[in-house]
């Protein structure tokens, strides 16, 4: 298989300027470049830019896919709407990392699977994953926890390490979260056992609860938010308010949260679940196989019953097919002879039919192609 690499960048919070697009064009004459996207794939050669630097300077999201099994995703969020210290609780492996860059925080996720089968050209993935950026800004840590599980799956951290706080809603995943787990190939059994300690989401935010929470904010915070809203900073303000509100609700839940599990406990539970799932699937497959075999037996019985009514006619058809001297007709003649033999064996006339087929073989001794097919079918001995 030839080499294949797919690169896609997207700008979300602000469009690229004409000057920035010219700068990007200098790296590739083939790429699709707009004020919000840079997309290119390579089947020879490679990308001349630096994705990390481009994320610092131009873009808010990046996706890379290669047919040797590497999947990468980067998301950039403003520092003002994202808790870097919280992210560091989850992103602490080669599979999931976080770093600050100027006014931004950049999250990096990576999955390698050299043994996997490549069937994807990479297009469409990034658009399905970008909504996670808004979720992260609003305090939804489910993607971060899934990224930590990816590290566990890949052998980090140490088996004695304990899990970070389990966010609510892991059993109520959204389409972007499902795409995130699929793109990074996070084990479904590991997600399922991890989700057992995840409380359900409380549903939509109650306006009354939110209003009561806003009343508890210091006057200085309220003033700052109002000034930012008046300056047109609506989306970041909304994200930060929701993040702080959700953080407060999660702190209340933490008092009754289960004891954190170790990496070893999660892996053992995931293996136990996978073993049980495979046993159930094997039993289901066995039942399905038996059902298909019964249906095939019934179908075959009906066919032989019908063949018994036209047995003489079928022998005559065999003679006609052989006389045509065409390979496809020889194949059909042999198929019918095998059916006639099966019918005779069922009815206790197998020896008579074998004699008749042997005579047919001898009668057509000048047709080597037909004789070879008969020998290969096992109906006669050469």
Short mmCIF file of C-alpha atoms in Angstrom, two decimals:
data_model
loop_
_atom_site.label_atom_id
_atom_site.label_comp_id
_atom_site.label_asym_id
_atom_site.label_seq_id
_atom_site.Cartn_x
_atom_site.Cartn_y
_atom_site.Cartn_z
CA UNK A 1 0.00 0.00 0.00
CA UNK A 2 1.33 3.47 -0.86
CA UNK A 3 1.79 6.11 1.81
CA UNK A 4 -1.16 8.37 2.65
CA UNK A 5 -1.30 11.37 5.00
CA UNK A 6 -4.23 13.71 5.62
CA UNK A 7 -3.92 17.16 7.25
CA UNK A 8 -6.77 19.48 8.15
CA UNK A 9 -6.72 22.72 10.14
CA UNK A 10 -9.72 24.90 11.02
CA UNK A 11 -9.97 28.45 12.34
CA UNK A 12 -13.05 28.97 14.49
CA UNK A 13 -12.83 32.07 16.66
CA UNK A 14 -11.55 34.36 13.90
CA UNK A 15 -10.97 34.03 10.14
CA UNK A 16 -7.52 34.05 8.61
CA UNK A 17 -6.37 37.30 7.05
CA UNK A 18 -5.29 37.59 3.42
CA UNK A 19 -1.69 37.88 4.56
CA UNK A 20 -1.98 34.72 6.67
CA UNK A 21 -3.48 32.79 3.77
CA UNK A 22 -0.56 33.88 1.57
CA UNK A 23 1.84 32.67 4.25
CA UNK A 24 0.13 29.27 4.30
CA UNK A 25 0.10 29.06 0.50
CA UNK A 26 3.88 29.25 0.54
CA UNK A 27 3.89 25.81 2.16
CA UNK A 28 1.70 24.13 -0.47
CA UNK A 29 0.44 24.85 -3.97
CA UNK A 30 -2.03 21.93 -3.84
CA UNK A 31 -3.78 22.55 -0.52
CA UNK A 32 -7.32 23.86 -0.20
CA UNK A 33 -6.95 27.13 1.70
CA UNK A 34 -9.82 29.39 2.77
CA UNK A 35 -10.25 31.95 5.53
CA UNK A 36 -11.24 29.12 7.90
CA UNK A 37 -9.50 25.97 6.61
CA UNK A 38 -6.31 24.39 5.36
CA UNK A 39 -6.76 20.87 3.93
CA UNK A 40 -4.30 18.68 2.07
CA UNK A 41 -3.34 15.04 1.64
CA UNK A 42 -0.06 13.50 0.59
CA UNK A 43 0.62 10.24 -1.22
CA UNK A 44 4.26 11.12 -1.72
CA UNK A 45 6.38 13.76 -0.05
CA UNK A 46 5.01 15.30 3.12
CA UNK A 47 3.74 18.33 5.00
CA UNK A 48 6.32 21.14 5.16
CA UNK A 49 4.75 23.07 8.01
CA UNK A 50 4.80 22.53 11.77
CA UNK A 51 1.32 21.66 13.13
CA UNK A 52 2.19 22.78 16.67
CA UNK A 53 3.40 26.18 15.46
CA UNK A 54 0.41 26.59 13.15
CA UNK A 55 -1.92 25.90 16.06
CA UNK A 56 -0.15 28.57 18.11
CA UNK A 57 -0.39 31.13 15.33
CA UNK A 58 -3.35 30.45 13.04
CA UNK A 59 -5.82 27.72 13.94
CA UNK A 60 -8.15 26.39 16.65
CA UNK A 61 -8.36 22.74 15.56
CA UNK A 62 -6.11 20.26 13.76
CA UNK A 63 -6.48 16.65 12.63
CA UNK A 64 -3.90 14.29 11.16
CA UNK A 65 -4.44 10.78 9.85
CA UNK A 66 -1.91 8.44 8.23
CA UNK A 67 -2.42 5.00 6.77
CA UNK A 68 0.33 3.55 8.97
CA UNK A 69 -2.07 3.92 11.90
CA UNK A 70 -1.48 7.37 13.42
CA UNK A 71 -4.44 9.55 14.41
CA UNK A 72 -3.82 13.00 15.93
CA UNK A 73 -6.15 15.74 17.14
CA UNK A 74 -5.33 19.19 18.56
CA UNK A 75 -7.76 21.73 20.00
CA UNK A 76 -6.90 25.30 20.99
CA UNK A 77 -9.01 27.19 23.55
CA UNK A 78 -8.57 30.61 25.15
CA UNK A 79 -7.01 30.57 28.61
CA UNK A 80 -9.81 32.77 29.88
CA UNK A 81 -12.40 30.05 29.22
CA UNK A 82 -10.47 26.92 30.18
CA UNK A 83 -9.01 25.61 33.41
CA UNK A 84 -5.45 24.54 32.63
CA UNK A 85 -4.86 22.99 36.07
CA UNK A 86 -7.91 20.78 35.69
CA UNK A 87 -6.82 19.67 32.23
CA UNK A 88 -3.43 18.64 33.60
CA UNK A 89 -5.13 16.14 35.91
CA UNK A 90 -6.27 14.23 32.81
CA UNK A 91 -3.69 14.99 30.11
CA UNK A 92 -0.44 13.53 31.40
CA UNK A 93 0.74 10.95 28.90
CA UNK A 94 2.10 10.71 25.36
CA UNK A 95 -1.46 10.00 24.23
CA UNK A 96 -2.95 13.12 25.85
CA UNK A 97 -1.02 16.30 26.65
CA UNK A 98 -1.83 19.93 27.36
CA UNK A 99 0.30 23.05 27.17
CA UNK A 100 -0.07 26.80 27.44
CA UNK A 101 0.88 29.05 24.55
CA UNK A 102 0.39 32.78 24.93
CA UNK A 103 -3.30 33.48 25.41
CA UNK A 104 -4.27 29.90 24.60
CA UNK A 105 -4.25 26.36 25.92
CA UNK A 106 -3.53 23.64 23.36
CA UNK A 107 -4.73 20.07 23.89
CA UNK A 108 -2.99 17.29 21.96
CA UNK A 109 -4.35 13.74 21.55
CA UNK A 110 -2.63 10.91 19.69
CA UNK A 111 -3.44 7.27 18.91
CA UNK A 112 -1.17 4.81 17.08
CA UNK A 113 -2.31 1.44 15.77
CA UNK A 114 0.07 -0.03 13.22
CA UNK A 115 -1.86 -3.31 13.09
CA UNK A 116 -5.20 -1.70 12.29
CA UNK A 117 -6.76 -1.84 8.84
CA UNK A 118 -6.74 1.51 7.03
CA UNK A 119 -10.04 2.33 5.29
CA UNK A 120 -10.38 6.07 5.97
CA UNK A 121 -9.21 9.12 4.00
CA UNK A 122 -9.60 11.46 7.01
CA UNK A 123 -12.20 13.83 5.55
CA UNK A 124 -15.17 14.70 7.76
CA UNK A 125 -13.58 13.76 11.06
CA UNK A 126 -12.56 17.22 12.24
CA UNK A 127 -15.99 18.79 11.72
CA UNK A 128 -17.54 16.04 13.86
CA UNK A 129 -15.00 16.64 16.65
CA UNK A 130 -14.93 20.45 16.79
CA UNK A 131 -18.06 20.72 19.03
CA UNK A 132 -15.92 19.22 21.82
CA UNK A 133 -14.05 22.51 21.97
CA UNK A 134 -17.18 24.38 23.08
CA UNK A 135 -17.99 21.60 25.56
CA UNK A 136 -14.52 21.91 27.11
CA UNK A 137 -14.91 25.67 27.43
CA UNK A 138 -18.21 25.19 29.27
CA UNK A 139 -16.65 22.84 31.84
CA UNK A 140 -17.54 19.46 30.32
CA UNK A 141 -14.58 17.21 31.17
CA UNK A 142 -15.80 14.00 29.55
CA UNK A 143 -13.42 14.29 26.59
CA UNK A 144 -10.53 14.87 29.00
CA UNK A 145 -11.42 11.75 30.98
CA UNK A 146 -11.69 9.69 27.79
CA UNK A 147 -8.26 11.00 26.80
CA UNK A 148 -6.92 9.83 30.18
CA UNK A 149 -8.41 6.40 29.48
CA UNK A 150 -6.53 6.38 26.18
CA UNK A 151 -3.32 6.79 28.15
CA UNK A 152 -4.36 3.91 30.42
CA UNK A 153 -5.03 1.78 27.36
CA UNK A 154 -1.59 2.64 25.99
CA UNK A 155 0.21 1.72 29.22
CA UNK A 156 0.41 5.02 31.11
CA UNK A 157 0.22 5.95 33.93
CA UNK A 158 1.52 3.34 36.37
CA UNK A 159 -0.94 0.60 37.36
CA UNK A 160 -0.97 1.87 40.94
CA UNK A 161 -2.01 5.40 39.92
CA UNK A 162 -5.58 6.45 40.67
CA UNK A 163 -8.03 7.96 38.23
CA UNK A 164 -8.77 11.70 38.08
CA UNK A 165 -12.29 12.92 38.94
CA UNK A 166 -14.90 11.03 36.89
CA UNK A 167 -17.11 13.60 35.15
CA UNK A 168 -20.88 13.17 34.98
CA UNK A 169 -22.55 11.93 31.81
CA UNK A 170 -20.12 9.25 30.62
CA UNK A 171 -23.12 6.97 30.12
CA UNK A 172 -24.89 9.66 28.11
CA UNK A 173 -22.27 10.40 25.48
CA UNK A 174 -22.93 12.85 22.68
CA UNK A 175 -22.19 12.30 19.00
CA UNK A 176 -18.92 14.33 19.19
CA UNK A 177 -17.78 12.26 22.21
CA UNK A 178 -18.60 9.05 20.36
CA UNK A 179 -16.58 10.29 17.38
CA UNK A 180 -13.73 11.25 19.74
CA UNK A 181 -13.58 7.73 21.22
CA UNK A 182 -13.82 6.16 17.76
CA UNK A 183 -11.17 8.39 16.18
CA UNK A 184 -8.70 7.74 19.01
CA UNK A 185 -9.72 4.06 19.17
CA UNK A 186 -10.44 4.04 22.89
CA UNK A 187 -11.53 0.61 24.10
CA UNK A 188 -15.30 0.45 24.54
CA UNK A 189 -15.12 -1.98 27.46
CA UNK A 190 -12.73 0.34 29.30
CA UNK A 191 -15.11 3.26 28.74
CA UNK A 192 -18.06 1.20 29.97
CA UNK A 193 -16.45 0.17 33.27
CA UNK A 194 -15.12 3.70 33.83
CA UNK A 195 -18.64 5.09 33.29
CA UNK A 196 -19.98 3.01 36.19
CA UNK A 197 -18.72 5.70 38.60
CA UNK A 198 -20.04 8.56 36.48
CA UNK A 199 -23.19 10.27 37.79
CA UNK A 200 -25.94 11.02 35.32
CA UNK A 201 -26.19 14.49 33.89
CA UNK A 202 -28.70 16.69 35.65
CA UNK A 203 -30.22 17.70 32.35
CA UNK A 204 -30.63 21.24 31.10
CA UNK A 205 -29.48 24.05 33.39
CA UNK A 206 -32.44 25.45 35.32
CA UNK A 207 -32.73 29.20 34.82
CA UNK A 208 -33.76 29.57 38.47
CA UNK A 209 -30.73 27.61 39.72
CA UNK A 210 -28.47 29.60 37.43
CA UNK A 211 -29.98 32.90 38.59
CA UNK A 212 -29.45 31.94 42.24
CA UNK A 213 -25.84 31.05 41.48
CA UNK A 214 -25.24 34.34 39.65
CA UNK A 215 -26.47 36.21 42.74
CA UNK A 216 -23.62 34.61 44.73
CA UNK A 217 -20.95 36.03 42.40
CA UNK A 218 -18.88 38.96 43.65
CA UNK A 219 -19.98 42.34 42.27
CA UNK A 220 -16.57 42.73 40.62
CA UNK A 221 -17.12 39.52 38.61
CA UNK A 222 -20.61 40.61 37.55
CA UNK A 223 -19.24 43.96 36.38
CA UNK A 224 -16.44 42.29 34.44
CA UNK A 225 -18.87 39.94 32.68
CA UNK A 226 -21.23 42.79 31.76
CA UNK A 227 -18.39 44.88 30.32
CA UNK A 228 -17.18 41.92 28.25
CA UNK A 229 -20.72 41.27 26.98
CA UNK A 230 -21.08 44.90 25.96
CA UNK A 231 -17.78 44.61 24.08
CA UNK A 232 -19.13 41.72 22.02
CA UNK A 233 -17.40 38.91 23.93
CA UNK A 234 -20.64 36.93 24.21
CA UNK A 235 -19.53 33.36 23.42
CA UNK A 236 -16.47 33.33 25.74
CA UNK A 237 -18.48 34.90 28.57
CA UNK A 238 -21.25 32.34 28.19
CA UNK A 239 -18.71 29.49 28.15
CA UNK A 240 -16.90 30.78 31.25
CA UNK A 241 -20.14 31.29 33.21
CA UNK A 242 -21.32 27.78 32.37
CA UNK A 243 -17.93 26.34 33.24
CA UNK A 244 -17.89 28.00 36.65
CA UNK A 245 -21.52 27.02 37.29
CA UNK A 246 -20.85 23.38 36.34
CA UNK A 247 -17.68 23.32 38.45
CA UNK A 248 -19.73 24.37 41.45
CA UNK A 249 -22.30 21.64 40.85
CA UNK A 250 -19.57 19.05 40.43
CA UNK A 251 -17.98 20.13 43.71
CA UNK A 252 -21.28 19.46 45.47
CA UNK A 253 -21.44 15.98 43.92
CA UNK A 254 -17.85 15.19 44.92
CA UNK A 255 -18.81 14.64 48.56
CA UNK A 256 -20.69 11.44 47.69
CA UNK A 257 -18.44 10.31 44.84
CA UNK A 258 -17.09 6.73 44.94
CA UNK A 259 -13.48 6.13 45.91
CA UNK A 260 -11.15 6.66 42.92
CA UNK A 261 -10.07 3.43 41.23
CA UNK A 262 -6.55 2.46 40.30
CA UNK A 263 -5.41 1.90 36.74
CA UNK A 264 -5.00 -1.80 37.55
CA UNK A 265 -8.60 -2.03 38.81
CA UNK A 266 -9.96 -0.36 35.69
CA UNK A 267 -7.97 -2.61 33.36
CA UNK A 268 -9.01 -5.75 35.26
CA UNK A 269 -12.67 -4.73 35.19
CA UNK A 270 -12.45 -3.93 31.47
CA UNK A 271 -10.91 -7.35 30.75
CA UNK A 272 -13.61 -9.08 32.79
CA UNK A 273 -16.30 -7.18 30.90
CA UNK A 274 -14.68 -7.94 27.53
CA UNK A 275 -14.49 -11.65 28.37
CA UNK A 276 -18.15 -11.71 29.40
CA UNK A 277 -19.15 -9.78 26.28
CA UNK A 278 -17.24 -12.18 24.03
CA UNK A 279 -18.94 -15.17 25.68
CA UNK A 280 -22.34 -13.61 25.07
CA UNK A 281 -21.41 -12.78 21.47
CA UNK A 282 -20.07 -16.29 20.89
CA UNK A 283 -23.27 -17.83 22.25
CA UNK A 284 -25.35 -15.50 20.07
CA UNK A 285 -23.24 -16.37 17.02
CA UNK A 286 -23.60 -20.09 17.75
CA UNK A 287 -27.38 -19.74 17.99
CA UNK A 288 -27.44 -17.81 14.73
CA UNK A 289 -25.26 -20.45 13.06
CA UNK A 290 -27.59 -23.23 14.23
CA UNK A 291 -30.58 -21.26 12.95
CA UNK A 292 -28.96 -20.82 9.54
CA UNK A 293 -28.05 -24.50 9.42
CA UNK A 294 -31.65 -25.51 10.21
CA UNK A 295 -32.95 -23.19 7.53
CA UNK A 296 -30.44 -24.58 5.02
CA UNK A 297 -31.38 -28.15 5.92
CA UNK A 298 -35.06 -27.35 5.40
CA UNK A 299 -34.33 -25.55 2.17
CA UNK A 300 -32.24 -28.48 0.93
CA UNK A 301 -34.94 -30.98 1.88
CA UNK A 302 -37.55 -29.03 -0.08
CA UNK A 303 -35.20 -28.84 -3.07
CA UNK A 304 -34.55 -32.60 -3.06
CA UNK A 305 -38.29 -33.29 -2.71
CA UNK A 306 -38.88 -31.18 -5.80
CA UNK A 307 -35.95 -32.84 -7.62
CA UNK A 308 -37.45 -36.28 -6.94
CA UNK A 309 -40.51 -35.27 -8.96
CA UNK A 310 -38.38 -34.43 -12.02
CA UNK A 311 -35.53 -36.88 -11.65
CA UNK A 312 -35.81 -38.38 -15.16
CA UNK A 313 -36.09 -34.92 -16.64
CA UNK A 314 -32.92 -33.88 -14.79
CA UNK A 315 -30.92 -36.86 -16.09
CA UNK A 316 -31.99 -35.87 -19.61
CA UNK A 317 -30.90 -32.26 -18.95
CA UNK A 318 -27.46 -33.55 -17.88
CA UNK A 319 -27.08 -35.31 -21.23
CA UNK A 320 -28.00 -32.12 -23.09
CA UNK A 321 -25.54 -29.99 -21.08
CA UNK A 322 -22.67 -32.41 -21.73
CA UNK A 323 -23.44 -32.44 -25.42
CA UNK A 324 -23.03 -28.62 -25.52
CA UNK A 325 -19.26 -29.04 -24.87
CA UNK A 326 -18.97 -25.70 -23.08
CA UNK A 327 -17.16 -25.24 -19.73
CA UNK A 328 -20.11 -23.53 -18.06
CA UNK A 329 -22.45 -26.31 -19.20
CA UNK A 330 -20.05 -28.94 -17.86
CA UNK A 331 -20.10 -27.14 -14.51
CA UNK A 332 -23.91 -27.13 -14.44
CA UNK A 333 -24.04 -30.82 -15.42
CA UNK A 334 -21.72 -31.78 -12.56
CA UNK A 335 -23.76 -29.71 -10.10
CA UNK A 336 -26.93 -31.54 -11.13
CA UNK A 337 -25.19 -34.92 -10.88
CA UNK A 338 -24.14 -34.13 -7.32
CA UNK A 339 -27.75 -33.24 -6.50
CA UNK A 340 -28.97 -36.51 -8.06
CA UNK A 341 -26.42 -38.46 -6.04
CA UNK A 342 -27.52 -36.75 -2.80
CA UNK A 343 -31.17 -37.52 -3.60
CA UNK A 344 -30.35 -41.18 -4.30
CA UNK A 345 -28.36 -41.53 -1.05
CA UNK A 346 -31.24 -40.04 0.91
CA UNK A 347 -33.66 -42.53 -0.63
CA UNK A 348 -31.34 -45.53 -0.28
CA UNK A 349 -30.42 -45.78 -3.99
CA UNK A 350 -26.88 -44.46 -3.78
CA UNK A 351 -25.14 -47.47 -5.36
CA UNK A 352 -27.42 -47.42 -8.42
CA UNK A 353 -26.71 -43.77 -9.06
CA UNK A 354 -22.95 -44.25 -8.67
CA UNK A 355 -23.07 -46.96 -11.33
CA UNK A 356 -25.03 -44.69 -13.62
CA UNK A 357 -22.58 -41.79 -13.16
CA UNK A 358 -19.61 -44.12 -13.78
CA UNK A 359 -21.22 -45.25 -17.02
CA UNK A 360 -21.67 -41.60 -17.98
CA UNK A 361 -17.99 -41.03 -17.30
CA UNK A 362 -16.96 -43.89 -19.55
CA UNK A 363 -19.36 -42.88 -22.31
CA UNK A 364 -17.76 -39.43 -22.56
CA UNK A 365 -14.12 -40.56 -22.42
CA UNK A 366 -13.27 -38.19 -25.31
CA UNK A 367 -14.19 -35.10 -23.26
CA UNK A 368 -11.22 -34.52 -20.90
CA UNK A 369 -12.55 -31.21 -19.60
CA UNK A 370 -15.79 -32.82 -18.48
CA UNK A 371 -13.98 -35.86 -17.05
CA UNK A 372 -11.68 -33.62 -15.03
CA UNK A 373 -14.63 -31.87 -13.46
CA UNK A 374 -16.25 -35.19 -12.55
CA UNK A 375 -13.04 -36.40 -10.93
CA UNK A 376 -12.59 -33.16 -8.99
CA UNK A 377 -16.16 -33.36 -7.70
CA UNK A 378 -15.49 -36.81 -6.21
CA UNK A 379 -18.39 -38.40 -8.11
CA UNK A 380 -16.05 -40.83 -9.90
CA UNK A 381 -12.52 -42.11 -9.57
CA UNK A 382 -10.19 -41.54 -12.48
#
